[in-house]
mmCIF file of C-alpha atoms in Angstrom:
data_model
loop_
_atom_site.group_PDB
_atom_site.id
_atom_site.type_symbol
_atom_site.label_atom_id
_atom_site.label_comp_id
_atom_site.label_asym_id
_atom_site.label_seq_id
_atom_site.Cartn_x
_atom_site.Cartn_y
_atom_site.Cartn_z
ATOM 1 C CA UNK P 1 2.007 10.356 -26.672
ATOM 2 C CA UNK P 2 2.536 6.626 -27.168
ATOM 3 C CA UNK P 3 0.122 4.212 -25.530
ATOM 4 C CA UNK P 4 1.484 2.462 -22.474
ATOM 5 C CA UNK P 5 1.376 -1.356 -22.561
ATOM 6 C CA UNK P 6 0.807 -2.747 -19.067
ATOM 7 C CA UNK P 7 1.253 -6.368 -17.993
ATOM 8 C CA UNK P 8 -1.118 -6.885 -15.061
ATOM 9 C CA UNK P 9 -0.077 -9.912 -12.998
ATOM 10 C CA UNK P 10 -2.833 -11.225 -10.753
ATOM 11 C CA UNK P 11 -6.612 -11.413 -11.074
ATOM 12 C CA UNK P 12 -7.957 -10.769 -7.580
ATOM 13 C CA UNK P 13 -9.783 -7.816 -6.055
ATOM 14 C CA UNK P 14 -6.891 -5.338 -6.191
ATOM 15 C CA UNK P 15 -6.061 -6.413 -9.753
ATOM 16 C CA UNK P 16 -9.639 -5.579 -10.704
ATOM 17 C CA UNK P 17 -9.313 -2.047 -9.314
ATOM 18 C CA UNK P 18 -5.939 -1.561 -10.972
ATOM 19 C CA UNK P 19 -7.156 -2.857 -14.329
ATOM 20 C CA UNK P 20 -10.075 -0.462 -14.375
ATOM 21 C CA UNK P 21 -7.746 2.403 -13.433
ATOM 22 C CA UNK P 22 -5.135 1.560 -16.090
ATOM 23 C CA UNK P 23 -7.798 1.447 -18.781
ATOM 24 C CA UNK P 24 -9.131 4.782 -17.545
ATOM 25 C CA UNK P 25 -5.609 6.191 -17.890
ATOM 26 C CA UNK P 26 -5.533 5.115 -21.536
ATOM 27 C CA UNK P 27 -3.210 2.116 -21.172
ATOM 28 C CA UNK P 28 -3.499 -1.150 -23.078
ATOM 29 C CA UNK P 29 -3.496 -4.063 -20.607
ATOM 30 C CA UNK P 30 -2.682 -7.756 -20.928
ATOM 31 C CA UNK P 31 -3.549 -9.906 -17.883
ATOM 32 C CA UNK P 32 -1.688 -12.922 -16.549
ATOM 33 C CA UNK P 33 -2.475 -14.996 -13.476
ATOM 34 C CA UNK P 34 -1.389 -18.492 -12.532
ATOM 35 C CA UNK P 35 -4.736 -19.287 -10.879
ATOM 36 C CA UNK P 36 -6.838 -19.514 -14.042
ATOM 37 C CA UNK P 37 -8.781 -16.282 -13.451
ATOM 38 C CA UNK P 38 -7.018 -14.027 -15.959
ATOM 39 C CA UNK P 39 -9.255 -14.863 -18.907
ATOM 40 C CA UNK P 40 -12.453 -14.023 -17.052
ATOM 41 C CA UNK P 41 -11.124 -10.732 -15.687
ATOM 42 C CA UNK P 42 -9.698 -9.698 -19.048
ATOM 43 C CA UNK P 43 -12.932 -10.537 -20.842
ATOM 44 C CA UNK P 44 -15.001 -8.535 -18.372
ATOM 45 C CA UNK P 45 -12.951 -5.384 -18.961
ATOM 46 C CA UNK P 46 -12.143 -5.854 -22.631
ATOM 47 C CA UNK P 47 -8.448 -6.518 -21.963
ATOM 48 C CA UNK P 48 -6.310 -9.388 -23.278
ATOM 49 C CA UNK P 49 -5.331 -12.477 -21.294
ATOM 50 C CA UNK P 50 -1.951 -14.150 -21.813
ATOM 51 C CA UNK P 51 -0.690 -17.545 -20.774
ATOM 52 C CA UNK P 52 2.660 -16.885 -19.108
ATOM 53 C CA UNK P 53 4.663 -14.247 -17.288
ATOM 54 C CA UNK P 54 7.172 -14.162 -20.140
ATOM 55 C CA UNK P 55 4.372 -13.460 -22.618
ATOM 56 C CA UNK P 56 2.970 -10.766 -20.332
ATOM 57 C CA UNK P 57 6.337 -8.997 -20.067
ATOM 58 C CA UNK P 58 7.190 -9.244 -23.765
ATOM 59 C CA UNK P 59 6.900 -5.741 -25.203
ATOM 60 C CA UNK P 60 5.332 -4.262 -22.061
ATOM 61 C CA UNK P 61 6.290 -0.820 -20.818
ATOM 62 C CA UNK P 62 5.305 -1.672 -17.244
ATOM 63 C CA UNK P 63 4.246 -4.604 -15.114
ATOM 64 C CA UNK P 64 1.711 -4.165 -12.328
ATOM 65 C CA UNK P 65 2.198 -6.814 -9.633
ATOM 66 C CA UNK P 66 -1.091 -7.614 -7.852
ATOM 67 C CA UNK P 67 -0.200 -11.017 -6.421
ATOM 68 C CA UNK P 68 0.387 -12.256 -2.845
ATOM 69 C CA UNK P 69 3.382 -10.625 -1.180
ATOM 70 C CA UNK P 70 5.601 -13.706 -1.214
ATOM 71 C CA UNK P 71 5.651 -13.650 -5.032
ATOM 72 C CA UNK P 72 6.565 -9.972 -5.471
ATOM 73 C CA UNK P 73 10.349 -10.417 -5.480
ATOM 74 C CA UNK P 74 10.417 -13.093 -8.184
ATOM 75 C CA UNK P 75 8.051 -11.208 -10.506
ATOM 76 C CA UNK P 76 9.717 -7.831 -9.980
ATOM 77 C CA UNK P 77 13.190 -9.226 -10.630
ATOM 78 C CA UNK P 78 11.982 -10.925 -13.820
ATOM 79 C CA UNK P 79 10.483 -7.650 -15.043
ATOM 80 C CA UNK P 80 13.606 -5.659 -14.200
ATOM 81 C CA UNK P 81 15.776 -8.206 -16.007
ATOM 82 C CA UNK P 82 13.530 -7.721 -19.055
ATOM 83 C CA UNK P 83 13.861 -3.922 -18.813
ATOM 84 C CA UNK P 84 10.196 -3.507 -17.899
ATOM 85 C CA UNK P 85 9.129 -0.804 -15.425
ATOM 86 C CA UNK P 86 7.488 -2.011 -12.225
ATOM 87 C CA UNK P 87 4.389 -1.011 -10.279
ATOM 88 C CA UNK P 88 3.949 -3.206 -7.210
ATOM 89 C CA UNK P 89 1.042 -3.483 -4.816
ATOM 90 C CA UNK P 90 2.139 -2.950 -1.220
ATOM 91 C CA UNK P 91 4.244 -4.141 0.431
ATOM 92 C CA UNK P 92 7.055 -4.194 -2.118
ATOM 93 C CA UNK P 93 8.414 -7.453 -0.704
ATOM 94 C CA UNK P 94 8.038 -9.931 2.134
ATOM 95 C CA UNK P 95 11.350 -8.959 3.772
ATOM 96 C CA UNK P 96 13.641 -5.964 3.936
ATOM 97 C CA UNK P 97 16.379 -7.929 2.174
ATOM 98 C CA UNK P 98 14.094 -8.714 -0.757
ATOM 99 C CA UNK P 99 12.946 -5.088 -0.971
ATOM 100 C CA UNK P 100 16.558 -3.886 -0.974
ATOM 101 C CA UNK P 101 17.359 -6.398 -3.717
ATOM 102 C CA UNK P 102 14.490 -5.153 -5.910
ATOM 103 C CA UNK P 103 15.338 -1.473 -5.457
ATOM 104 C CA UNK P 104 19.053 -2.022 -6.103
ATOM 105 C CA UNK P 105 18.327 -4.049 -9.248
ATOM 106 C CA UNK P 106 15.941 -1.400 -10.576
ATOM 107 C CA UNK P 107 18.481 1.357 -9.972
ATOM 108 C CA UNK P 108 21.271 -0.599 -11.671
ATOM 109 C CA UNK P 109 19.037 -1.304 -14.662
ATOM 110 C CA UNK P 110 17.646 2.226 -14.859
ATOM 111 C CA UNK P 111 14.116 0.828 -14.549
ATOM 112 C CA UNK P 112 11.323 2.839 -12.963
ATOM 113 C CA UNK P 113 9.847 1.286 -9.815
ATOM 114 C CA UNK P 114 6.683 2.630 -8.188
ATOM 115 C CA UNK P 115 4.902 1.163 -5.149
ATOM 116 C CA UNK P 116 1.099 1.169 -5.167
ATOM 117 C CA UNK P 117 0.587 2.985 -1.851
ATOM 118 C CA UNK P 118 -2.869 4.108 -2.863
ATOM 119 C CA UNK P 119 -3.835 6.158 0.191
ATOM 120 C CA UNK P 120 -1.255 8.804 -0.718
ATOM 121 C CA UNK P 121 -3.624 9.649 -3.562
ATOM 122 C CA UNK P 122 -6.608 10.358 -1.306
ATOM 123 C CA UNK P 123 -7.213 14.136 -1.299
ATOM 124 C CA UNK P 124 -7.379 14.388 2.505
ATOM 125 C CA UNK P 125 -3.937 12.834 2.974
ATOM 126 C CA UNK P 126 -2.415 14.804 0.110
ATOM 127 C CA UNK P 127 -3.730 18.000 1.714
ATOM 128 C CA UNK P 128 -2.257 17.000 5.099
ATOM 129 C CA UNK P 129 1.141 16.541 3.456
ATOM 130 C CA UNK P 130 0.877 19.977 1.864
ATOM 131 C CA UNK P 131 -0.049 21.656 5.157
ATOM 132 C CA UNK P 132 2.771 20.056 7.142
ATOM 133 C CA UNK P 133 5.332 20.693 4.368
ATOM 134 C CA UNK P 134 4.300 24.357 4.292
ATOM 135 C CA UNK P 135 4.816 24.674 8.053
ATOM 136 C CA UNK P 136 1.139 25.348 8.738
ATOM 137 C CA UNK P 137 0.960 22.817 11.601
ATOM 138 C CA UNK P 138 4.066 24.222 13.248
ATOM 139 C CA UNK P 139 6.731 22.563 15.377
ATOM 140 C CA UNK P 140 6.453 19.750 17.914
ATOM 141 C CA UNK P 141 4.208 17.698 15.651
ATOM 142 C CA UNK P 142 2.357 14.635 16.901
ATOM 143 C CA UNK P 143 0.233 12.493 14.572
ATOM 144 C CA UNK P 144 -2.237 9.628 14.790
ATOM 145 C CA UNK P 145 -3.189 7.544 11.758
ATOM 146 C CA UNK P 146 -6.021 4.993 11.975
ATOM 147 C CA UNK P 147 -7.124 2.345 9.458
ATOM 148 C CA UNK P 148 -9.872 -0.211 9.978
ATOM 149 C CA UNK P 149 -11.166 -2.628 7.338
ATOM 150 C CA UNK P 150 -12.925 -5.897 6.636
ATOM 151 C CA UNK P 151 -10.817 -8.617 5.084
ATOM 152 C CA UNK P 152 -11.658 -12.247 4.281
ATOM 153 C CA UNK P 153 -10.548 -14.657 6.986
ATOM 154 C CA UNK P 154 -7.393 -15.997 5.270
ATOM 155 C CA UNK P 155 -5.924 -12.486 5.460
ATOM 156 C CA UNK P 156 -6.834 -11.721 9.065
ATOM 157 C CA UNK P 157 -4.478 -13.793 11.200
ATOM 158 C CA UNK P 158 -1.056 -12.271 11.814
ATOM 159 C CA UNK P 159 0.742 -15.453 10.808
ATOM 160 C CA UNK P 160 -0.738 -15.349 7.301
ATOM 161 C CA UNK P 161 1.877 -16.422 4.789
ATOM 162 C CA UNK P 162 -0.156 -14.780 2.037
ATOM 163 C CA UNK P 163 -0.276 -11.253 3.421
ATOM 164 C CA UNK P 164 2.489 -11.085 5.997
ATOM 165 C CA UNK P 165 0.001 -10.092 8.649
ATOM 166 C CA UNK P 166 -1.430 -6.763 9.699
ATOM 167 C CA UNK P 167 1.878 -5.295 10.918
ATOM 168 C CA UNK P 168 3.558 -5.703 7.538
ATOM 169 C CA UNK P 169 0.497 -5.382 5.312
ATOM 170 C CA UNK P 170 -2.390 -3.078 6.229
ATOM 171 C CA UNK P 171 -0.373 -1.054 8.736
ATOM 172 C CA UNK P 172 1.921 -0.059 5.877
ATOM 173 C CA UNK P 173 -0.735 2.487 4.828
ATOM 174 C CA UNK P 174 -0.386 4.468 8.038
ATOM 175 C CA UNK P 175 3.372 3.956 8.203
ATOM 176 C CA UNK P 176 3.813 5.291 4.687
ATOM 177 C CA UNK P 177 1.687 8.337 5.438
ATOM 178 C CA UNK P 178 3.562 9.068 8.666
ATOM 179 C CA UNK P 179 6.861 8.752 6.781
ATOM 180 C CA UNK P 180 5.559 10.961 3.942
ATOM 181 C CA UNK P 181 4.340 13.657 6.321
ATOM 182 C CA UNK P 182 7.049 13.618 9.025
ATOM 183 C CA UNK P 183 10.092 12.084 7.298
ATOM 184 C CA UNK P 184 12.619 9.439 8.284
ATOM 185 C CA UNK P 185 11.795 7.050 11.135
ATOM 186 C CA UNK P 186 14.572 6.259 13.629
ATOM 187 C CA UNK P 187 12.709 4.238 16.283
ATOM 188 C CA UNK P 188 9.722 1.851 16.189
ATOM 189 C CA UNK P 189 7.819 0.396 19.142
ATOM 190 C CA UNK P 190 4.886 -1.823 18.168
ATOM 191 C CA UNK P 191 2.452 -4.405 19.455
ATOM 192 C CA UNK P 192 -0.013 -6.905 18.009
ATOM 193 C CA UNK P 193 -3.264 -8.237 19.457
ATOM 194 C CA UNK P 194 -5.394 -10.919 17.842
ATOM 195 C CA UNK P 195 -5.424 -14.380 16.350
ATOM 196 C CA UNK P 196 -2.164 -16.035 15.361
ATOM 197 C CA UNK P 197 -3.871 -18.896 13.537
ATOM 198 C CA UNK P 198 -4.449 -18.767 9.788
ATOM 199 C CA UNK P 199 -7.170 -18.726 8.709
ATOM 200 C CA UNK P 200 -8.542 -16.805 11.662
ATOM 201 C CA UNK P 201 -11.851 -17.999 13.150
ATOM 202 C CA UNK P 202 -15.116 -16.336 12.182
ATOM 203 C CA UNK P 203 -15.467 -12.896 13.740
ATOM 204 C CA UNK P 204 -11.788 -12.584 14.639
ATOM 205 C CA UNK P 205 -10.206 -9.177 15.026
ATOM 206 C CA UNK P 206 -6.535 -8.312 14.584
ATOM 207 C CA UNK P 207 -5.041 -5.012 15.753
ATOM 208 C CA UNK P 208 -1.548 -3.702 15.099
ATOM 209 C CA UNK P 209 -0.179 -0.470 16.518
ATOM 210 C CA UNK P 210 3.173 1.276 16.385
ATOM 211 C CA UNK P 211 4.692 4.433 17.803
ATOM 212 C CA UNK P 212 7.191 5.949 15.371
ATOM 213 C CA UNK P 213 9.907 8.391 16.378
ATOM 214 C CA UNK P 214 10.955 10.523 13.426
ATOM 215 C CA UNK P 215 14.386 12.055 12.850
ATOM 216 C CA UNK P 216 12.632 15.443 12.754
ATOM 217 C CA UNK P 217 11.518 14.990 16.364
ATOM 218 C CA UNK P 218 7.894 14.327 15.431
ATOM 219 C CA UNK P 219 6.049 11.393 16.958
ATOM 220 C CA UNK P 220 3.344 9.406 15.190
ATOM 221 C CA UNK P 221 1.084 6.567 16.261
ATOM 222 C CA UNK P 222 -0.246 4.194 13.629
ATOM 223 C CA UNK P 223 -3.170 1.892 14.466
ATOM 224 C CA UNK P 224 -4.597 -0.698 12.072
ATOM 225 C CA UNK P 225 -7.506 -3.063 12.579
ATOM 226 C CA UNK P 226 -8.661 -6.069 10.574
ATOM 227 C CA UNK P 227 -11.965 -7.802 11.138
ATOM 228 C CA UNK P 228 -13.285 -10.976 9.536
ATOM 229 C CA UNK P 229 -16.854 -9.650 9.562
ATOM 230 C CA UNK P 230 -18.096 -7.061 7.034
ATOM 231 C CA UNK P 231 -19.061 -4.558 9.710
ATOM 232 C CA UNK P 232 -17.834 -1.973 10.435
ATOM 233 C CA UNK P 233 -16.884 -0.896 6.926
ATOM 234 C CA UNK P 234 -13.530 0.571 5.997
ATOM 235 C CA UNK P 235 -12.639 3.615 8.065
ATOM 236 C CA UNK P 236 -9.594 5.862 7.782
ATOM 237 C CA UNK P 237 -8.738 8.832 9.994
ATOM 238 C CA UNK P 238 -5.907 11.068 11.113
ATOM 239 C CA UNK P 239 -5.242 13.691 13.760
ATOM 240 C CA UNK P 240 -2.071 15.785 13.454
ATOM 241 C CA UNK P 241 -1.184 18.570 15.900
ATOM 242 C CA UNK P 242 1.648 21.043 16.340
ATOM 243 C CA UNK P 243 2.308 24.507 17.677
ATOM 244 C CA UNK P 244 0.443 25.974 14.689
ATOM 245 C CA UNK P 245 -2.775 24.041 15.148
ATOM 246 C CA UNK P 246 -4.494 20.703 14.514
ATOM 247 C CA UNK P 247 -5.635 18.977 11.327
ATOM 248 C CA UNK P 248 -8.241 16.232 11.633
ATOM 249 C CA UNK P 249 -9.968 13.946 9.156
ATOM 250 C CA UNK P 250 -12.298 10.961 9.443
ATOM 251 C CA UNK P 251 -13.794 9.133 6.483
ATOM 252 C CA UNK P 252 -17.075 8.930 8.387
ATOM 253 C CA UNK P 253 -17.551 12.712 7.790
ATOM 254 C CA UNK P 254 -19.158 11.547 5.478
ATOM 255 C CA UNK P 255 -18.188 7.964 4.669
ATOM 256 C CA UNK P 256 -15.817 7.972 1.691
ATOM 257 C CA UNK P 257 -14.708 4.364 1.650
ATOM 258 C CA UNK P 258 -17.166 1.551 2.108
ATOM 259 C CA UNK P 259 -17.846 -2.166 1.904
ATOM 260 C CA UNK P 260 -21.418 -2.719 0.746
ATOM 261 C CA UNK P 261 -23.628 -5.767 1.314
ATOM 262 C CA UNK P 262 -20.857 -7.685 3.052
ATOM 263 C CA UNK P 263 -19.226 -8.588 -0.240
ATOM 264 C CA UNK P 264 -15.541 -7.702 -0.758
ATOM 265 C CA UNK P 265 -16.261 -7.280 -4.476
ATOM 266 C CA UNK P 266 -18.421 -4.275 -3.610
ATOM 267 C CA UNK P 267 -15.534 -2.432 -1.948
ATOM 268 C CA UNK P 268 -15.321 1.038 -3.442
ATOM 269 C CA UNK P 269 -14.775 4.751 -3.121
ATOM 270 C CA UNK P 270 -17.089 7.715 -3.408
ATOM 271 C CA UNK P 271 -15.814 10.278 -5.875
ATOM 272 C CA UNK P 272 -12.740 9.570 -7.978
ATOM 273 C CA UNK P 273 -11.054 6.322 -7.032
ATOM 274 C CA UNK P 274 -7.615 6.676 -5.496
ATOM 275 C CA UNK P 275 -6.593 3.930 -7.900
ATOM 276 C CA UNK P 276 -7.593 6.106 -10.860
ATOM 277 C CA UNK P 277 -5.472 9.009 -9.600
ATOM 278 C CA UNK P 278 -2.595 6.673 -8.792
ATOM 279 C CA UNK P 279 -2.448 4.881 -12.148
ATOM 280 C CA UNK P 280 -2.854 8.160 -13.999
ATOM 281 C CA UNK P 281 0.301 9.517 -12.329
ATOM 282 C CA UNK P 282 2.186 6.286 -12.986
ATOM 283 C CA UNK P 283 1.067 6.175 -16.629
ATOM 284 C CA UNK P 284 2.200 9.764 -17.166
ATOM 285 C CA UNK P 285 5.625 8.980 -15.686
ATOM 286 C CA UNK P 286 6.077 5.863 -17.830
ATOM 287 C CA UNK P 287 5.262 7.861 -20.971
ATOM 288 C CA UNK P 288 7.640 10.767 -20.364
ATOM 289 C CA UNK P 289 5.659 12.890 -17.919
ATOM 290 C CA UNK P 290 6.582 14.055 -14.411
ATOM 291 C CA UNK P 291 7.540 11.627 -11.697
ATOM 292 C CA UNK P 292 4.702 10.557 -9.359
ATOM 293 C CA UNK P 293 4.492 11.498 -5.696
ATOM 294 C CA UNK P 294 6.287 8.363 -4.530
ATOM 295 C CA UNK P 295 8.957 6.010 -5.795
ATOM 296 C CA UNK P 296 11.265 3.099 -5.057
ATOM 297 C CA UNK P 297 12.888 4.590 -1.974
ATOM 298 C CA UNK P 298 9.480 5.201 -0.405
ATOM 299 C CA UNK P 299 8.614 1.543 -0.942
ATOM 300 C CA UNK P 300 11.861 0.459 0.704
ATOM 301 C CA UNK P 301 11.409 2.798 3.668
ATOM 302 C CA UNK P 302 7.897 1.461 4.285
ATOM 303 C CA UNK P 303 9.080 -2.158 4.271
ATOM 304 C CA UNK P 304 11.954 -1.351 6.644
ATOM 305 C CA UNK P 305 9.631 0.374 9.089
ATOM 306 C CA UNK P 306 6.931 -2.321 9.033
ATOM 307 C CA UNK P 307 9.496 -5.091 9.396
ATOM 308 C CA UNK P 308 10.882 -3.226 12.401
ATOM 309 C CA UNK P 309 7.323 -3.027 13.758
ATOM 310 C CA UNK P 310 6.912 -6.800 13.442
ATOM 311 C CA UNK P 311 10.250 -7.371 15.197
ATOM 312 C CA UNK P 312 9.252 -4.991 17.984
ATOM 313 C CA UNK P 313 5.870 -6.659 18.471
ATOM 314 C CA UNK P 314 7.368 -10.142 18.819
ATOM 315 C CA UNK P 315 10.311 -9.154 21.034
ATOM 316 C CA UNK P 316 8.523 -6.533 23.144
ATOM 317 C CA UNK P 317 11.386 -4.107 22.560
ATOM 318 C CA UNK P 318 11.706 -0.925 20.536
ATOM 319 C CA UNK P 319 13.728 -1.248 17.320
ATOM 320 C CA UNK P 320 16.189 1.439 16.260
ATOM 321 C CA UNK P 321 16.554 2.394 12.596
ATOM 322 C CA UNK P 322 19.745 4.317 11.866
ATOM 323 C CA UNK P 323 19.091 7.514 9.939
ATOM 324 C CA UNK P 324 21.198 6.343 7.029
ATOM 325 C CA UNK P 325 18.960 3.260 6.694
ATOM 326 C CA UNK P 326 15.679 5.036 7.298
ATOM 327 C CA UNK P 327 16.530 7.655 4.671
ATOM 328 C CA UNK P 328 18.360 5.485 2.129
#
């Protein structure tokens, strides 16, 4: 099997996790970042730094986009034009229109496009998907998905131009899982509570929540919480019930995901990293193996749902998503 050449764009915290995972999957990685940090990150991991996006894409089999959301569209479109496969950190794009543009371009070009929705690779969530798909939970399903995490202050305020805010950024984790487990979403009713200023003041908390109505008749509630202080650490949980029973999980039984010593650089997972499992599946697909558990249409669905959540939160009204759009 040929070695996959990956162009990693970005040199922040997520890029660090992705780089380690790509190397663990046997890929060769060249790193590019426009903030001057690529050389240091590449040197630390024994990768190669390059000086431009064009140089990064030249000869690469895949690009991994780990930059702020507003830059995703430009980088993805450049990669697709060069015939390079795309892995993109969530969300795929800053707007639904941009996400649609990326997916359509990838499909026209025959280029693989995979979103980095890492929580799908956590064993507990993968098992939940298996149980629901097998009918073990039964009919009349209702689900609750909860995510809480520390983030540096520039990412905490909803109005953040860098992240898009909690409703379109962190809440995408729960939205994607609800969509994966229960299928197409046809109605979204959401709210936001917290600071609007960016950066948020010390100790600020932002909370986003959405009730999703699925075409299957299932209902799910997604709650996400950002805090600008390092306590409590990351916590993820779900509770899914139906006529066949209830499935529950909480990362505090025992703690699987943690932030240690108040430093975001110490963020990590116990056991195998979800990033390692994720990049291994992507690497296999790029080198002729089976397709991974999610693809371009999942990325587009997640952006459509989270954008609807943001619209609902600001207008105070539920937003309808036609089935043909939710499933496209």
